[in-house]
Amino acid sequence: MSTTGEYVPDGAGGRSRGAAGPWWWARRRSMVLDVVLAAVSALECLVEGVAFAEKTGVSPVVAGVFGLLVGSLLVLRRRWPVAVVLVSIAITPAQMGILLSVVGLYTLAASDVPRRIIAVLSGMTMLGTLIVTFLQMHGDLSSGTYHAPLAAVALTSVLAAIGVTAPPVLLGLYAGARRRLVESLRERADGLERELSLLAEKASERAERARMEERTRIAREMHDVVAHRVSLMVVHAAALQAIAVKDPEKASASAQLLGDMGRQALNELREMLGVLRTVPGPGPAVPAVTAPVAEPAPAAPAPSDVHEDSGPCLAELHALVEESRAAGMHVEFTVEGTERSLAARVETTVYRVVQEALTNVHKHAPGARARIRLAYREAEIAVLVQNGPSDGAAAIALPSGGNGLIGMRERVTALGGGFAAGTTTEGGFRVSALLPA
C-alpha cells in the first residue's frame, strides 16, 4: 500500500509481503523491475521522439530529451498510476510511449483505484489511440496510389485501439481481483488461526476447571466417607476406654462395633477407589482395586456421575441413624409424606447431608440430642437435622478442616436445591436442605 493510499502491485500484479524495499517499493526486486521498464520506455520514447521531430520540424534534441523524461516516468507507476496514464494519454498525438501506455494501464487496473476512474482513463486512452491511428493510416494510404475504403481504415483503427488498450486493462483487473482474493483468504486464515487459538485457550481453561471440579468432588467424597466413620470410631474408642474395667461385656461389644465400623470405612474407601480407577472403554470396565462389597460396574461412569450414582441411598438412613444411636447419641428420626424412590444423585445428596450433620454433632456437641426430619413432597424433598446444646460432656478431640458445611452446600446447590445452616436460639445447630425430587 503506497503512502497515498493506493495499492502498489509488484511485477506479477501480486502484493509483496517480504522485506520492505526502498521508498514506495515493497521489495528490491520490484524496484529493479520498474527501473528496467522505465529505461526501456525512455529509450523507446527517445527513438519515437526523434522520429516525430523529423516529421514536424521540431528540434530532435528537444524531442529526444522530452522522450527520455516522459519514458522514465514509468518508474513512478506504483506510486502514481493515474498520473502515469494521464501522461501517456497526453503524448498519444506524438505517437510515442506505447510501453508507457500498456504498463501504465495494467498498473492502473491492478490498483485499488475506483473502477469508474479506470474506465474513464481506459476509454480516453482507447479514444486517443483510435484517433491517432485513424489519422495516421488515412494519411499514409491517401498519399499512395492505393486508396483504402474509409470503413476499412476505421475498422482497422478500432481493432488497433482495442488491441493496445483492452489486454493490459483486462490482465490488470484479473491480477487485482486475484490479489484481493488472496488477501481475503489470508485474512480469513489469520482470523481462523486466532479463533482456533482462542478456542484452544478456552478448552484448556475448561479442562482445568473440570479437573478442579473433579478434585473437589473427590475430596468431598473422601471427607464424607472417612469423617463420619472415623468420628464414630473415636467416640466408641473413648467409650471403650471408660468402661473397659467396669463393664467388660459392654466393652467387648463396643470393641466389636468398633471393628465393624473400621471394616465398613475400608470397604467404602475401596469402592470409591474402584470407581476412580475404572478403566474407560467400549466394553465392560474392570476396576483396578477390587472392592469386597461393590460389584464391578458394567461400564465406565461419566465424570459427572462418579460417586453420586454409586453412593448410598435413602433406604440406608435408618442404618446410619442406628450407628449414631449405638455411639450413645439420642436421635429422633421422622419421615413425612409417602416414601418413594428418587433420582440416585438426589438420594445420595440427602444421605450425605444427614451423615455430615450427625458427624458434626459427634464432634462439636457431645451428648446433645439430635432430630432428623425427612419430608417427601410432590416435586421436592426436604431434610432437617437439628441438635440441641451439649449436655456438658467433655468434647472428644477430633480434627476438623471446616469443609463439611462447604461440601454439603456444594452438593445441594449443584442439583438446583437450597441449603441453610446456622445456630439456633436454644444454643444448638440446624442444617436444612431442599432439593428437587
Coordinates of C-alpha atoms in Angstrom, one line a residue:
M1 CA 0.0 0.0 0.0
S2 CA 1.5 3.3 -1.0
T3 CA 1.7 6.4 1.0
T4 CA -1.1 7.9 -1.0
G5 CA -3.5 5.1 -0.1
E6 CA -3.2 3.3 -3.4
Y7 CA -2.2 -0.3 -3.8
V8 CA 1.3 -0.9 -5.2
P9 CA 1.4 -4.2 -7.2
D10 CA 4.6 -6.0 -8.0
G11 CA 5.7 -7.1 -11.4
A12 CA 3.3 -10.0 -11.4
G13 CA 0.4 -8.0 -10.1
G14 CA 0.6 -9.5 -6.6
R15 CA 1.4 -8.0 -3.3
S16 CA 4.8 -8.4 -1.7
R17 CA 4.9 -9.3 2.0
G18 CA 8.7 -9.8 2.1
A19 CA 11.3 -7.4 3.4
A20 CA 10.5 -3.7 2.9
G21 CA 12.3 -2.1 -0.1
P22 CA 13.3 1.5 -0.6
W23 CA 10.8 4.3 -0.9
W24 CA 7.4 3.1 -2.2
W25 CA 8.6 -0.4 -3.4
A26 CA 7.6 -3.4 -1.3
R27 CA 10.7 -5.4 -2.5
R28 CA 14.0 -4.6 -4.1
R29 CA 13.1 -6.9 -7.0
S30 CA 10.1 -4.7 -7.7
M31 CA 12.3 -1.7 -7.8
V32 CA 14.7 -3.3 -10.2
L33 CA 11.8 -4.3 -12.5
D34 CA 10.4 -0.8 -12.6
V35 CA 13.8 0.8 -13.3
V36 CA 14.4 -1.6 -16.2
L37 CA 10.9 -0.9 -17.6
A38 CA 11.5 2.8 -17.2
A39 CA 14.8 2.5 -19.0
V40 CA 13.3 0.6 -21.9
S41 CA 10.4 3.0 -22.1
A42 CA 12.8 6.0 -22.0
L43 CA 14.8 4.5 -24.9
E44 CA 11.6 3.9 -26.9
C45 CA 10.3 7.4 -26.3
L46 CA 13.7 8.8 -27.3
V47 CA 13.6 7.0 -30.6
E48 CA 9.9 7.8 -31.3
G49 CA 10.5 11.5 -30.2
V50 CA 13.4 11.9 -32.7
A51 CA 11.2 10.3 -35.4
F52 CA 8.3 12.7 -34.6
A53 CA 10.7 15.7 -34.6
E54 CA 11.8 14.8 -38.2
K55 CA 8.2 14.8 -39.3
T56 CA 7.2 18.0 -37.6
G57 CA 10.4 20.0 -37.9
V58 CA 10.9 20.2 -34.1
S59 CA 14.4 20.1 -32.8
P60 CA 15.5 16.4 -32.4
V61 CA 17.4 17.3 -29.2
V62 CA 14.4 18.8 -27.6
A63 CA 12.2 15.9 -28.7
G64 CA 14.8 13.3 -27.6
V65 CA 15.1 14.9 -24.1
F66 CA 11.4 15.2 -23.8
G67 CA 11.1 11.5 -24.8
L68 CA 13.6 10.4 -22.2
L69 CA 11.9 12.3 -19.4
V70 CA 8.4 11.1 -20.4
G71 CA 9.5 7.4 -20.7
S72 CA 11.3 7.4 -17.4
L73 CA 8.1 8.4 -15.6
L74 CA 7.3 4.7 -15.7
V75 CA 9.4 4.3 -12.6
L76 CA 6.6 6.0 -10.7
R77 CA 3.8 3.6 -11.9
R78 CA 3.4 2.0 -8.5
R79 CA 3.2 5.4 -6.6
W80 CA 1.1 7.4 -9.0
P81 CA -0.6 5.1 -11.6
V82 CA -3.2 7.7 -12.5
A83 CA -0.6 10.3 -13.3
V84 CA 1.4 7.8 -15.5
V85 CA -1.7 7.0 -17.6
L86 CA -2.6 10.7 -17.9
V87 CA 0.9 11.4 -19.3
S88 CA 0.6 8.5 -21.7
I89 CA -2.7 9.9 -23.0
A90 CA -1.2 13.4 -23.3
I91 CA 1.7 12.2 -25.5
T92 CA -0.5 10.0 -27.7
P93 CA -0.6 12.6 -30.5
A94 CA 3.2 12.5 -30.7
Q95 CA 2.9 8.7 -31.4
M96 CA 5.3 7.8 -28.6
G97 CA 5.1 5.9 -25.3
I98 CA 3.5 2.6 -26.3
L99 CA 5.2 0.7 -23.4
L100 CA 4.4 3.5 -21.1
S101 CA 0.7 3.3 -22.0
V102 CA 0.5 -0.5 -21.8
V103 CA 2.3 -0.9 -18.5
G104 CA 0.5 2.2 -17.1
L105 CA -2.9 0.8 -17.9
Y106 CA -2.0 -2.6 -16.4
T107 CA -0.8 -1.0 -13.2
L108 CA -3.9 1.3 -13.0
A109 CA -6.3 -1.7 -13.5
A110 CA -4.5 -3.8 -10.9
S111 CA -4.5 -1.0 -8.3
D112 CA -7.2 0.0 -5.8
V113 CA -8.3 3.0 -7.8
P114 CA -12.1 3.2 -8.2
R115 CA -13.4 1.3 -11.2
R116 CA -15.1 4.4 -12.7
I117 CA -11.7 6.1 -12.9
I118 CA -10.2 3.1 -14.5
A119 CA -13.0 3.0 -17.0
V120 CA -12.7 6.7 -17.9
L121 CA -8.9 6.7 -18.3
S122 CA -9.0 3.4 -20.3
G123 CA -11.7 4.9 -22.6
M124 CA -9.6 8.1 -23.0
T125 CA -6.6 6.0 -24.0
M126 CA -8.6 3.9 -26.4
L127 CA -10.2 7.0 -28.0
G128 CA -6.8 8.7 -28.3
T129 CA -5.2 5.7 -29.9
L130 CA -8.2 5.3 -32.2
I131 CA -8.0 8.9 -33.4
V132 CA -4.2 8.9 -33.9
T133 CA -4.2 5.5 -35.6
F134 CA -7.1 6.5 -37.9
L135 CA -5.4 9.8 -38.9
Q136 CA -2.1 8.1 -39.5
M137 CA -3.4 5.3 -41.6
H138 CA -5.7 7.6 -43.6
G139 CA -2.9 10.0 -44.3
D140 CA -0.5 7.2 -45.3
L141 CA -3.0 5.5 -47.6
S142 CA -4.2 8.7 -49.1
S143 CA -0.7 9.7 -50.2
G144 CA -0.1 6.5 -52.2
T145 CA -1.6 5.1 -55.3
Y146 CA -4.0 2.8 -53.4
H147 CA -6.9 4.4 -51.6
A148 CA -8.4 2.1 -49.0
P149 CA -12.1 2.4 -48.1
L150 CA -12.8 4.6 -45.2
A151 CA -14.7 1.8 -43.4
A152 CA -11.7 -0.4 -43.6
V153 CA -9.4 2.3 -42.2
A154 CA -11.9 2.9 -39.4
L155 CA -12.3 -0.8 -38.6
T156 CA -8.5 -1.3 -38.5
S157 CA -8.1 1.7 -36.2
V158 CA -10.8 0.4 -33.8
L159 CA -9.1 -3.0 -33.7
A160 CA -5.7 -1.5 -33.1
A161 CA -7.1 0.7 -30.3
I162 CA -8.8 -2.2 -28.7
G163 CA -5.7 -4.4 -29.1
V164 CA -3.5 -1.9 -27.4
T165 CA -5.9 -1.0 -24.6
A166 CA -8.0 -4.0 -23.7
P167 CA -5.4 -6.7 -22.9
P168 CA -3.4 -4.7 -20.3
V169 CA -6.7 -3.5 -18.7
L170 CA -8.2 -7.0 -18.5
L171 CA -5.0 -8.5 -17.3
G172 CA -4.7 -5.8 -14.6
L173 CA -8.2 -6.3 -13.5
Y174 CA -7.6 -10.0 -13.2
A175 CA -4.4 -9.5 -11.3
G176 CA -6.1 -7.1 -8.9
A177 CA -9.0 -9.4 -8.3
R178 CA -6.7 -12.3 -7.7
R179 CA -4.6 -10.3 -5.3
R180 CA -7.7 -9.1 -3.4
L181 CA -8.9 -12.7 -3.2
V182 CA -5.6 -13.9 -1.9
E183 CA -5.6 -11.1 0.7
S184 CA -9.1 -12.0 1.7
L185 CA -8.2 -15.7 2.1
R186 CA -5.1 -14.8 4.0
E187 CA -7.1 -12.5 6.4
R188 CA -9.7 -15.3 6.9
A189 CA -6.9 -17.8 7.6
D190 CA -5.4 -15.4 10.1
G191 CA -8.8 -14.8 11.7
L192 CA -9.4 -18.6 11.8
E193 CA -6.0 -19.1 13.4
R194 CA -6.8 -16.5 16.1
E195 CA -10.2 -18.1 16.7
L196 CA -8.6 -21.6 17.0
S197 CA -6.1 -20.1 19.4
L198 CA -8.9 -18.7 21.5
L199 CA -10.8 -21.9 21.3
A200 CA -7.7 -23.8 22.4
E201 CA -7.3 -21.4 25.4
K202 CA -10.9 -21.8 26.3
A203 CA -10.7 -25.6 26.0
S204 CA -7.6 -25.6 28.2
E205 CA -9.5 -23.4 30.8
R206 CA -12.5 -25.7 30.7
A207 CA -10.2 -28.8 31.1
E208 CA -8.5 -27.1 34.1
R209 CA -11.9 -26.2 35.5
A210 CA -13.1 -29.7 35.1
R211 CA -10.0 -31.1 36.8
M212 CA -10.5 -28.7 39.7
E213 CA -14.2 -29.7 40.0
E214 CA -13.3 -33.4 39.9
R215 CA -10.6 -32.9 42.6
T216 CA -13.2 -31.0 44.7
R217 CA -15.7 -33.8 44.2
I218 CA -13.2 -36.5 45.1
A219 CA -12.1 -34.5 48.2
R220 CA -15.8 -34.1 49.2
E221 CA -16.5 -37.8 48.9
M222 CA -13.3 -38.8 50.8
H223 CA -14.4 -36.4 53.5
D224 CA -17.9 -37.7 53.8
V225 CA -16.8 -41.4 53.8
V226 CA -13.9 -41.0 56.2
A227 CA -15.1 -38.3 58.6
H228 CA -18.3 -40.0 59.7
R229 CA -16.8 -43.5 60.2
V230 CA -13.7 -42.3 61.9
S231 CA -15.6 -39.9 64.1
L232 CA -17.8 -42.8 65.3
M233 CA -14.8 -44.9 65.8
V234 CA -13.2 -42.2 68.0
V235 CA -16.4 -41.9 70.0
H236 CA -16.6 -45.7 70.6
A237 CA -12.9 -45.8 71.4
A238 CA -13.4 -43.2 74.1
A239 CA -16.4 -45.1 75.5
L240 CA -14.5 -48.3 75.4
Q241 CA -11.7 -46.7 77.4
A242 CA -14.2 -45.6 80.0
I243 CA -16.0 -48.9 80.5
A244 CA -13.2 -51.3 79.9
V245 CA -12.7 -52.1 83.6
K246 CA -16.2 -51.5 84.9
D247 CA -18.2 -53.5 82.3
P248 CA -16.1 -56.0 80.3
E249 CA -19.1 -57.4 78.5
K250 CA -20.2 -53.9 77.2
A251 CA -16.6 -53.1 76.4
S252 CA -16.3 -56.3 74.2
A253 CA -19.5 -55.3 72.3
S254 CA -18.1 -51.8 71.8
A255 CA -14.8 -53.3 70.5
Q256 CA -16.7 -55.5 68.1
L257 CA -18.7 -52.5 66.9
L258 CA -15.5 -50.5 66.5
G259 CA -14.0 -53.2 64.3
D260 CA -17.2 -53.3 62.2
M261 CA -17.1 -49.6 61.6
G262 CA -13.4 -49.8 60.6
R263 CA -14.2 -52.5 58.1
Q264 CA -17.1 -50.5 56.7
A265 CA -14.9 -47.5 56.3
L266 CA -12.3 -49.6 54.4
N267 CA -15.0 -51.1 52.2
E268 CA -16.4 -47.7 51.3
L269 CA -12.9 -46.4 50.5
R270 CA -12.2 -49.4 48.3
E271 CA -15.5 -48.9 46.5
M272 CA -14.6 -45.3 45.8
L273 CA -11.1 -46.2 44.6
G274 CA -12.5 -48.9 42.4
V275 CA -14.8 -46.4 40.7
L276 CA -11.9 -43.8 40.4
R277 CA -9.6 -46.4 38.9
T278 CA -12.1 -47.8 36.5
V279 CA -10.6 -48.1 33.0
P280 CA -12.9 -46.4 30.4
G281 CA -13.5 -48.3 27.2
P282 CA -16.3 -49.5 24.9
G283 CA -16.6 -52.8 26.7
P284 CA -17.2 -53.6 30.4
A285 CA -14.7 -51.8 32.7
V286 CA -12.7 -53.6 35.3
P287 CA -11.8 -51.7 38.4
A288 CA -8.1 -51.8 39.3
V289 CA -8.9 -52.2 43.0
T290 CA -11.4 -54.9 43.8
A291 CA -13.9 -53.9 46.4
P292 CA -15.2 -56.8 48.6
V293 CA -18.7 -55.2 48.7
A294 CA -19.2 -53.5 45.4
E295 CA -19.6 -55.3 42.1
P296 CA -17.7 -54.2 39.1
A297 CA -19.6 -51.6 37.1
P298 CA -20.8 -52.7 33.6
A299 CA -19.2 -49.6 32.0
A300 CA -17.1 -46.7 33.0
P301 CA -19.3 -44.0 34.6
A302 CA -19.2 -40.5 33.3
P303 CA -17.1 -38.0 35.3
S304 CA -20.2 -36.1 36.4
D305 CA -21.8 -39.3 37.7
V306 CA -18.8 -40.7 39.6
H307 CA -19.6 -41.3 43.3
E308 CA -23.0 -39.8 43.2
D309 CA -24.7 -42.6 41.3
S310 CA -22.8 -45.3 43.1
G311 CA -23.3 -43.7 46.6
P312 CA -25.7 -44.6 49.4
C313 CA -29.5 -44.2 49.1
L314 CA -32.3 -43.0 51.4
A315 CA -33.1 -46.6 52.5
E316 CA -29.7 -46.6 54.3
L317 CA -30.6 -43.7 56.5
H318 CA -32.1 -45.9 59.2
A319 CA -28.8 -47.8 59.5
L320 CA -26.9 -44.5 59.6
V321 CA -29.2 -43.4 62.5
E322 CA -28.7 -46.6 64.3
E323 CA -24.9 -46.2 64.1
S324 CA -25.2 -42.8 65.9
R325 CA -27.5 -44.3 68.5
A326 CA -25.1 -47.1 69.1
A327 CA -22.4 -44.4 69.8
G328 CA -24.6 -43.0 72.6
M329 CA -26.4 -40.2 70.8
H330 CA -30.2 -39.8 71.2
V331 CA -31.5 -39.4 67.7
E332 CA -35.2 -38.8 66.7
F333 CA -35.9 -39.7 63.1
T334 CA -39.3 -39.0 61.5
V335 CA -40.4 -39.3 57.9
E336 CA -43.3 -37.2 56.4
G337 CA -45.1 -38.0 53.2
T338 CA -45.1 -41.1 51.1
E339 CA -41.7 -42.7 50.7
R340 CA -40.7 -43.3 47.1
S341 CA -37.6 -43.7 45.0
L342 CA -35.9 -40.5 43.8
A343 CA -33.0 -39.8 41.5
A344 CA -29.8 -41.5 42.6
R345 CA -27.9 -38.3 43.0
V346 CA -30.7 -36.7 45.0
E347 CA -30.8 -39.7 47.4
T348 CA -27.0 -39.7 47.8
T349 CA -27.0 -35.9 48.5
V350 CA -29.7 -36.2 51.2
Y351 CA -27.8 -39.1 52.8
R352 CA -24.5 -37.2 52.8
V353 CA -26.2 -34.1 54.3
V354 CA -27.6 -36.2 57.2
Q355 CA -24.3 -38.1 57.6
E356 CA -22.2 -34.9 57.8
A357 CA -24.7 -33.2 60.2
L358 CA -24.5 -36.2 62.5
T359 CA -20.8 -36.2 62.3
N360 CA -20.7 -32.5 63.4
V361 CA -22.9 -33.3 66.3
H362 CA -20.5 -36.0 67.4
K363 CA -17.6 -33.6 67.0
H364 CA -19.0 -30.4 68.5
A365 CA -21.9 -31.3 70.7
P366 CA -21.2 -34.5 72.6
G367 CA -24.3 -35.7 74.5
A368 CA -26.7 -33.5 72.6
R369 CA -30.0 -34.7 71.3
A370 CA -30.5 -34.7 67.5
R371 CA -33.7 -34.6 65.5
I372 CA -33.9 -35.6 61.8
R373 CA -37.0 -34.8 59.7
L374 CA -37.3 -36.1 56.2
A375 CA -40.3 -34.7 54.2
Y376 CA -41.4 -36.2 50.8
R377 CA -43.3 -33.6 48.8
E378 CA -44.8 -33.6 45.3
A379 CA -41.9 -32.1 43.5
E380 CA -39.2 -31.9 46.1
I381 CA -37.7 -33.4 49.2
A382 CA -36.7 -31.6 52.3
V383 CA -34.4 -32.7 55.1
L384 CA -33.8 -31.0 58.5
V385 CA -31.1 -32.1 61.1
Q386 CA -31.2 -30.1 64.3
N387 CA -29.4 -30.7 67.6
G388 CA -29.7 -29.1 71.0
P389 CA -26.9 -27.8 73.1
S390 CA -24.3 -30.1 74.5
D391 CA -25.1 -31.7 77.9
G392 CA -21.7 -30.6 79.3
A393 CA -19.8 -33.8 78.4
A394 CA -16.1 -33.4 77.6
A395 CA -15.6 -32.9 73.9
I396 CA -13.6 -35.6 72.2
A397 CA -10.6 -34.2 70.3
L398 CA -11.4 -34.6 66.7
P399 CA -9.7 -32.7 63.9
S400 CA -11.9 -30.5 61.7
G401 CA -11.0 -28.9 58.5
G402 CA -14.1 -26.8 58.2
N403 CA -15.1 -28.3 54.9
G404 CA -18.2 -30.2 55.9
L405 CA -20.7 -27.4 55.5
I406 CA -19.0 -26.3 52.3
G407 CA -19.3 -29.8 50.9
M408 CA -23.0 -30.0 51.8
R409 CA -23.8 -26.7 50.2
E410 CA -21.9 -27.6 47.0
R411 CA -23.8 -30.9 46.8
V412 CA -27.2 -29.3 47.2
T413 CA -26.7 -26.3 45.0
A414 CA -25.2 -28.5 42.2
L415 CA -28.7 -30.1 42.0
G416 CA -30.5 -26.8 42.0
G417 CA -31.6 -27.0 45.6
G418 CA -31.3 -24.7 48.6
F419 CA -29.2 -25.1 51.7
A420 CA -29.1 -23.3 55.1
A421 CA -27.1 -23.9 58.2
G422 CA -26.7 -21.9 61.5
T423 CA -27.1 -21.9 65.2
T424 CA -30.5 -22.0 66.9
T425 CA -31.9 -19.8 69.7
E426 CA -31.5 -22.7 72.2
G427 CA -27.8 -22.9 71.5
G428 CA -27.8 -25.8 69.2
F429 CA -27.2 -26.1 65.5
R430 CA -29.5 -26.6 62.5
V431 CA -28.9 -27.9 59.0
S432 CA -31.6 -27.9 56.3
A433 CA -31.7 -28.7 52.6
L434 CA -34.4 -28.6 49.9
L435 CA -33.8 -30.4 46.7
P436 CA -36.0 -31.0 43.6
A437 CA -37.2 -34.6 43.5

